[in-house]
XYZ file of C-alpha atoms in Angstrom:
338
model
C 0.000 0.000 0.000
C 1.288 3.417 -0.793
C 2.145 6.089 2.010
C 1.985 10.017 1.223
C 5.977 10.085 1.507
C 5.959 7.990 -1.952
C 3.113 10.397 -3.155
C 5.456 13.215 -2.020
C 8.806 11.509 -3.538
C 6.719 11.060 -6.985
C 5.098 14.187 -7.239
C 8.586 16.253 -6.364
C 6.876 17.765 -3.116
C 7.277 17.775 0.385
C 4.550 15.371 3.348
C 3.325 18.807 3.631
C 2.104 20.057 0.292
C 0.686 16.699 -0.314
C -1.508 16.649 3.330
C -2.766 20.191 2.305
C -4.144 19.475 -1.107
C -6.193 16.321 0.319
C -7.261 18.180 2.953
C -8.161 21.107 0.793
C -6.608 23.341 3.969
C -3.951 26.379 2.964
C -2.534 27.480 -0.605
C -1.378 25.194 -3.286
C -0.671 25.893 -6.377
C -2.274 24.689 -9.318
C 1.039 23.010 -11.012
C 2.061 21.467 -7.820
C -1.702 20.517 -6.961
C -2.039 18.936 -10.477
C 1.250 16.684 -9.700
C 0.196 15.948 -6.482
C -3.075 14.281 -7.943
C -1.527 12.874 -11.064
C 0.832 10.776 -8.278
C -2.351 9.603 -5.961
C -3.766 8.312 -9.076
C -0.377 6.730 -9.975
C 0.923 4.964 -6.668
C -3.300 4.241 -6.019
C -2.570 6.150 -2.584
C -5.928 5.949 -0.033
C -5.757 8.196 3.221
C -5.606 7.233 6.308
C -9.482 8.828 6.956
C -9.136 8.344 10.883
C -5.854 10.426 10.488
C -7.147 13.247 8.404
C -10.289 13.448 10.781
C -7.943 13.535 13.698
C -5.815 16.348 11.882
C -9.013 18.655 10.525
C -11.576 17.555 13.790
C -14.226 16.835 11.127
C -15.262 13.506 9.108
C -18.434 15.108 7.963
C -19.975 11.785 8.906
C -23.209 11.087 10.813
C -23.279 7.860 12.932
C -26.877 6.295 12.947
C -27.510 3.354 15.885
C -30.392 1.126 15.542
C -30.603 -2.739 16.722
C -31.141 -4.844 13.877
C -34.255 -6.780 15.271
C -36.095 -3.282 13.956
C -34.167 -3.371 10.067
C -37.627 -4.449 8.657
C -40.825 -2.710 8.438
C -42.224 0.475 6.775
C -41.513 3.050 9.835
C -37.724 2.174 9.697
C -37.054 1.634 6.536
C -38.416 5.353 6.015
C -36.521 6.616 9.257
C -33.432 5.464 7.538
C -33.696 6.590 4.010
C -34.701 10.275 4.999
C -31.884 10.209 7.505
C -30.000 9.398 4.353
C -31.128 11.895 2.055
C -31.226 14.536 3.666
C -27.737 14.026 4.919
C -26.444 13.695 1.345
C -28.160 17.412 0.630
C -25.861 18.569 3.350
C -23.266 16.783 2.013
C -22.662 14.338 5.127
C -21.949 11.038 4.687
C -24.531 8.741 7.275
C -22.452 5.670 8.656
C -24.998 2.945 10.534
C -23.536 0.869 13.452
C -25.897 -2.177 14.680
C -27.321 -2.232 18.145
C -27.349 -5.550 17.977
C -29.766 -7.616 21.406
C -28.274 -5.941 23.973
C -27.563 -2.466 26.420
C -23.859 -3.548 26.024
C -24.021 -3.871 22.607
C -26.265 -0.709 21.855
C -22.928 1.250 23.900
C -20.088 -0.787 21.955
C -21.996 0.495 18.737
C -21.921 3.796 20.059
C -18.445 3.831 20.669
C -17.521 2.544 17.216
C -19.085 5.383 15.812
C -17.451 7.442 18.341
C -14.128 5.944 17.603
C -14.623 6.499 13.753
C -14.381 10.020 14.670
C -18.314 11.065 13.964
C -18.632 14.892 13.648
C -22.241 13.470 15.426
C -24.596 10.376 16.981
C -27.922 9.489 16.069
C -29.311 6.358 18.547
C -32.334 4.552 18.294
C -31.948 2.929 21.244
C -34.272 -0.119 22.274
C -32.521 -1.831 25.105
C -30.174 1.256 26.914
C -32.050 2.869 30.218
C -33.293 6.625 29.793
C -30.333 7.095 32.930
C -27.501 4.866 30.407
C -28.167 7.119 27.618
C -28.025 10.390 29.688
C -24.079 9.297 31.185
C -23.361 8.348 27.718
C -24.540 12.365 26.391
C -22.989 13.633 29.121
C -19.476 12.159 28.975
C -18.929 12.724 25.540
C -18.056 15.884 23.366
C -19.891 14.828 20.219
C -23.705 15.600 20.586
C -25.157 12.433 20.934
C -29.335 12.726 20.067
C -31.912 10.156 21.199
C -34.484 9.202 19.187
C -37.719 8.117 20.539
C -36.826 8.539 24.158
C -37.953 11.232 26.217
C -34.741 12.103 28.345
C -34.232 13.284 32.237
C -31.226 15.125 32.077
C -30.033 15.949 28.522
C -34.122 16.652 27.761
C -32.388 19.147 24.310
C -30.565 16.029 23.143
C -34.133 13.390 22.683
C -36.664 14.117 20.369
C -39.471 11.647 20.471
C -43.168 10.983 19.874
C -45.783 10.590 23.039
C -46.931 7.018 22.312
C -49.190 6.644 25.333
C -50.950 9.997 24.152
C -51.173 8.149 20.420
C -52.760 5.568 21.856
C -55.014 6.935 23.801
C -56.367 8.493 20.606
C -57.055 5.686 18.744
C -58.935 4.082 21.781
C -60.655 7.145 22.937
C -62.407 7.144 19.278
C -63.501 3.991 19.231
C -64.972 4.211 22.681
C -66.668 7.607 20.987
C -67.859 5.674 18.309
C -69.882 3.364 20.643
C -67.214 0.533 20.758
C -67.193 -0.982 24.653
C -65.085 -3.959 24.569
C -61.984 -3.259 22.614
C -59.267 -5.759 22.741
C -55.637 -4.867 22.517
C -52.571 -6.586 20.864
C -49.481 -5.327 22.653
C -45.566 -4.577 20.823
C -43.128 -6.168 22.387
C -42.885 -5.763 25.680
C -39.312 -5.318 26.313
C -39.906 -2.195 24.037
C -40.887 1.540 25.766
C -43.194 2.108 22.315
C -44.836 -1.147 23.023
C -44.940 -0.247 27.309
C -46.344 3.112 26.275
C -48.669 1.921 23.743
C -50.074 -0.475 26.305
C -50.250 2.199 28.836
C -52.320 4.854 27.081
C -55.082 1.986 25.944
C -55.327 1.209 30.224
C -55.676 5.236 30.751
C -58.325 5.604 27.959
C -60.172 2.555 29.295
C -60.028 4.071 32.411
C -60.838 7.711 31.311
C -64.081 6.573 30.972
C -64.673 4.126 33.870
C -63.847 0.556 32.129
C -61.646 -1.922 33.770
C -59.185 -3.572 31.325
C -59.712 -7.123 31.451
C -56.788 -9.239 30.814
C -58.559 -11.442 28.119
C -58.712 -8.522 26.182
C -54.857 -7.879 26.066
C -53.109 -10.322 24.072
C -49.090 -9.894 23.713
C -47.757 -9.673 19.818
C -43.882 -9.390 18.748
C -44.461 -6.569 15.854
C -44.931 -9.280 12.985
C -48.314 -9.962 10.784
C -47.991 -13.303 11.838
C -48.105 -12.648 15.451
C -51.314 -10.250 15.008
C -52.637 -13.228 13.413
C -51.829 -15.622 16.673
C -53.682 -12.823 18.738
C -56.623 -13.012 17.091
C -56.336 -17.073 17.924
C -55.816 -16.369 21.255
C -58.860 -13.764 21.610
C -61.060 -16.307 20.261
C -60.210 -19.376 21.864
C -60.605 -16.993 25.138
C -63.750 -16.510 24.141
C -63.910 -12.806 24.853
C -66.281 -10.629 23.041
C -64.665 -7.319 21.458
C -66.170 -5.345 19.139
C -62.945 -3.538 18.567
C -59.603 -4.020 18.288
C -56.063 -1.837 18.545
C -52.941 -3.493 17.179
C -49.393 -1.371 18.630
C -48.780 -1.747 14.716
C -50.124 -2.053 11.443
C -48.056 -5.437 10.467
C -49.751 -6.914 13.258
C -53.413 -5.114 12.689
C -52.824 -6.359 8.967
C -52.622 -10.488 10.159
C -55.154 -9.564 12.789
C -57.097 -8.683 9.783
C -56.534 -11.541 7.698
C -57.147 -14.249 10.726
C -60.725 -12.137 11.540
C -61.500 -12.763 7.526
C -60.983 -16.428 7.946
C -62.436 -16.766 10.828
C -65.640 -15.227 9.046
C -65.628 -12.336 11.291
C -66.581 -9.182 9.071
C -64.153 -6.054 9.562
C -65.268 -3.474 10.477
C -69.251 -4.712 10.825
C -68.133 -7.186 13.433
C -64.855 -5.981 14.747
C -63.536 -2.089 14.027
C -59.816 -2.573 13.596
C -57.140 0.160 13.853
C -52.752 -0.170 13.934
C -49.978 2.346 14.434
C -47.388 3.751 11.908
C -49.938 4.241 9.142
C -47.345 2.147 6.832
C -47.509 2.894 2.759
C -49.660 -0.320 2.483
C -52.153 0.770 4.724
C -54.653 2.395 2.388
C -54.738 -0.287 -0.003
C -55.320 -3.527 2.200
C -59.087 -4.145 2.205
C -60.258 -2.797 4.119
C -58.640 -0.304 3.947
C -56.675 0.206 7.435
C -57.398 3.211 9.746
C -54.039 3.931 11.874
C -52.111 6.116 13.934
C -49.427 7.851 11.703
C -46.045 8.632 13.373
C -44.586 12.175 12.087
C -41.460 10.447 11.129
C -40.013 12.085 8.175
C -40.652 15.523 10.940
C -38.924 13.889 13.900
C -35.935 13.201 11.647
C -36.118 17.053 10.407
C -35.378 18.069 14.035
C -33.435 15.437 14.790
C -31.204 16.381 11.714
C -31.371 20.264 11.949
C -30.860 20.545 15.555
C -27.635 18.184 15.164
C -26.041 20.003 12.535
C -26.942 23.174 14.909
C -25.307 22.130 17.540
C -21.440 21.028 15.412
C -22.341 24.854 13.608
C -22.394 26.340 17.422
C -25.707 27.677 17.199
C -28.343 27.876 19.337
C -31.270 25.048 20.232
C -34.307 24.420 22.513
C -36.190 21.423 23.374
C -39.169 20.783 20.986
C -42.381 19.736 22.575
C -43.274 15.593 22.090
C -44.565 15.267 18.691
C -47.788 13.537 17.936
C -49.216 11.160 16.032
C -52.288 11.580 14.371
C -55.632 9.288 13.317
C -55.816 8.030 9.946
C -59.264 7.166 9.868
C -60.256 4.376 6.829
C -62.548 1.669 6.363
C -61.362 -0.514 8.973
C -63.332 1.291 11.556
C -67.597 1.907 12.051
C -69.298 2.821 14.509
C -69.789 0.042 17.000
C -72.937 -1.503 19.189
C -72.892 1.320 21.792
C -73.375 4.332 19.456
C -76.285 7.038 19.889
């Protein structure tokens, strides 16, 4: 492998000249610059990039962290790809670092990113505590920003949406509607957006003085497949519902499908509604009513208020962002309506 001295000894130059033309820092002239790139192209010279970000304290690189149990689906697939492109308009390269199944793992990742000399941090985090990701903000000089966690400490450095408040919107108009028994598939459970989700059907339930019975809540793992399972379990409980909330729309999809089979008419028997409000969503049939996640917004701020902070500018908290009802055929009005 080449090293700049042979660059240097090839283009007639000093270490120098030849560090100042790839770093595009101080005045070279256009002959010399010209022989300087006619002998990288020559000897097939790469730099050492963790050098030159050591030497000019920028990479112009944007770390991403996300465990790979949430690669698939429509929410992160779209998290991802914005974070991408609107990176490349600032001309940023994003570099993405896998979580992997654990809090240990989630930090390593972090600190590989860190290590690669990241101007900055995005983290998804799933299995890190709200008080692990506030030391790891705090003890570092690269802003670090939390997605999807609402922070104690660094509360400038999160930006997230109120899930409990999402959910109790979507079960707060079904009860409206005249739906009484509404069943509930829960996200995973190790998950705060499945704990939260979970939470905010209880407090709607509750809002308006109904217990939540247990046969009613059935635990799902994110997938279509498990949404179907739910829908086994409901039935073989033997529970009447007359509604039914999925914590997302893969899962209200197989819930769905199962009701269909099972000759159970949606939404004349059971209104159904998910979360995310996926691209698939309208055209299912029916079509699928759904809580939809400002995503591409949350990524906005994340973005913006990042590159604010390695510009030196100045930022404020933003207030929880919140999701809104994307109301389809999947939901009618239900046995209890005026």
């Amino acid at each position: 492998m080449a090293t700049i001295q042979e660059v240097a000894n090839r283009a007639g130059v000093s270490k120098a000249t030849v560090s100042r033309v790839l770093s595009g820092n101080g005045y070279v002239g256009q002959e010399k610059r010209q022989r300087v790139l006619d002998a990288i192209a020559e000897t097939g010279y790469r730099p050492n990039l963790l050098a030159r970000n050591l030497a000019t304290k920028s990479s112009q690189t944007i770390g991403l962290v996300i465990t790979n149990t949430l690669y698939s689906g429509s929410y992160f697939t779209e998290l991802m790809a914005h974070s991408a492109r609107i990176l490349e308009q600032q001309g940023r390269q994003l570099i993405l670092a896998d979580g992997k199944h654990t809090a240990e793992q989630e930090q390593a990742a972090i600190q590989f990113l860190l290590d690669l000399r990241c101007d900055g941090i995005i983290i998804y985090p799933r299995f890190l505590s709200i008080d692990a990701l506030d030391a790891i903000i705090s003890r570092h000089k690269q802003p670090i920003l939390v997605i999807n966690r609402r922070l104690r400490v660094n509360q400038t450095y999160c930006i997230y949406s109120d899930q409990h408040a999402g959910s109790v919107t979507a079960v707060s108009h079904l009860l409206n509607q005249g739906h009484r028994d509404i069943a509930f598939i829960t996200g995973s459970l190790d998950s705060p957006t499945g704990v939260e989700r979970l939470s905010g059907y209880r407090a709607a339930l509750a809002a308006q003085s109904i217990d939540a019975d247990p046969a009613r809540i059935v635990s799902g793992r994110w997938t279509a497949q498990s949404g179907m399972e739910a829908v086994d379990t409901l039935l073989a409980r033997g529970v009447s519902f007359s509604a039914l909330v999925a914590s997302n729309d893969e899962m209200a999809i197989g819930a769905i499908k199962r009701l269909t089979a099972c000759r159970i008419a949606v939404p004349d028997q059971v209104s159904v509604i998910g979360f995310d409000d996926i691209p698939l969503a309208p055209y299912i049939t029916p079509s699928l009513s759904s809580m939809k996640l400002p995503v591409t917004e949350m990524i906005n701020e994340t973005i913006h208020r990042l590159l604010t902070m390695l510009d030196g500018g100045d930022w404020s908290a933003h207030p929880p962002f919140t999701a809104s009802l994307m109301l389809r055929d999947s939901v009618t009005q239900g046995p209890g309506a005026v």
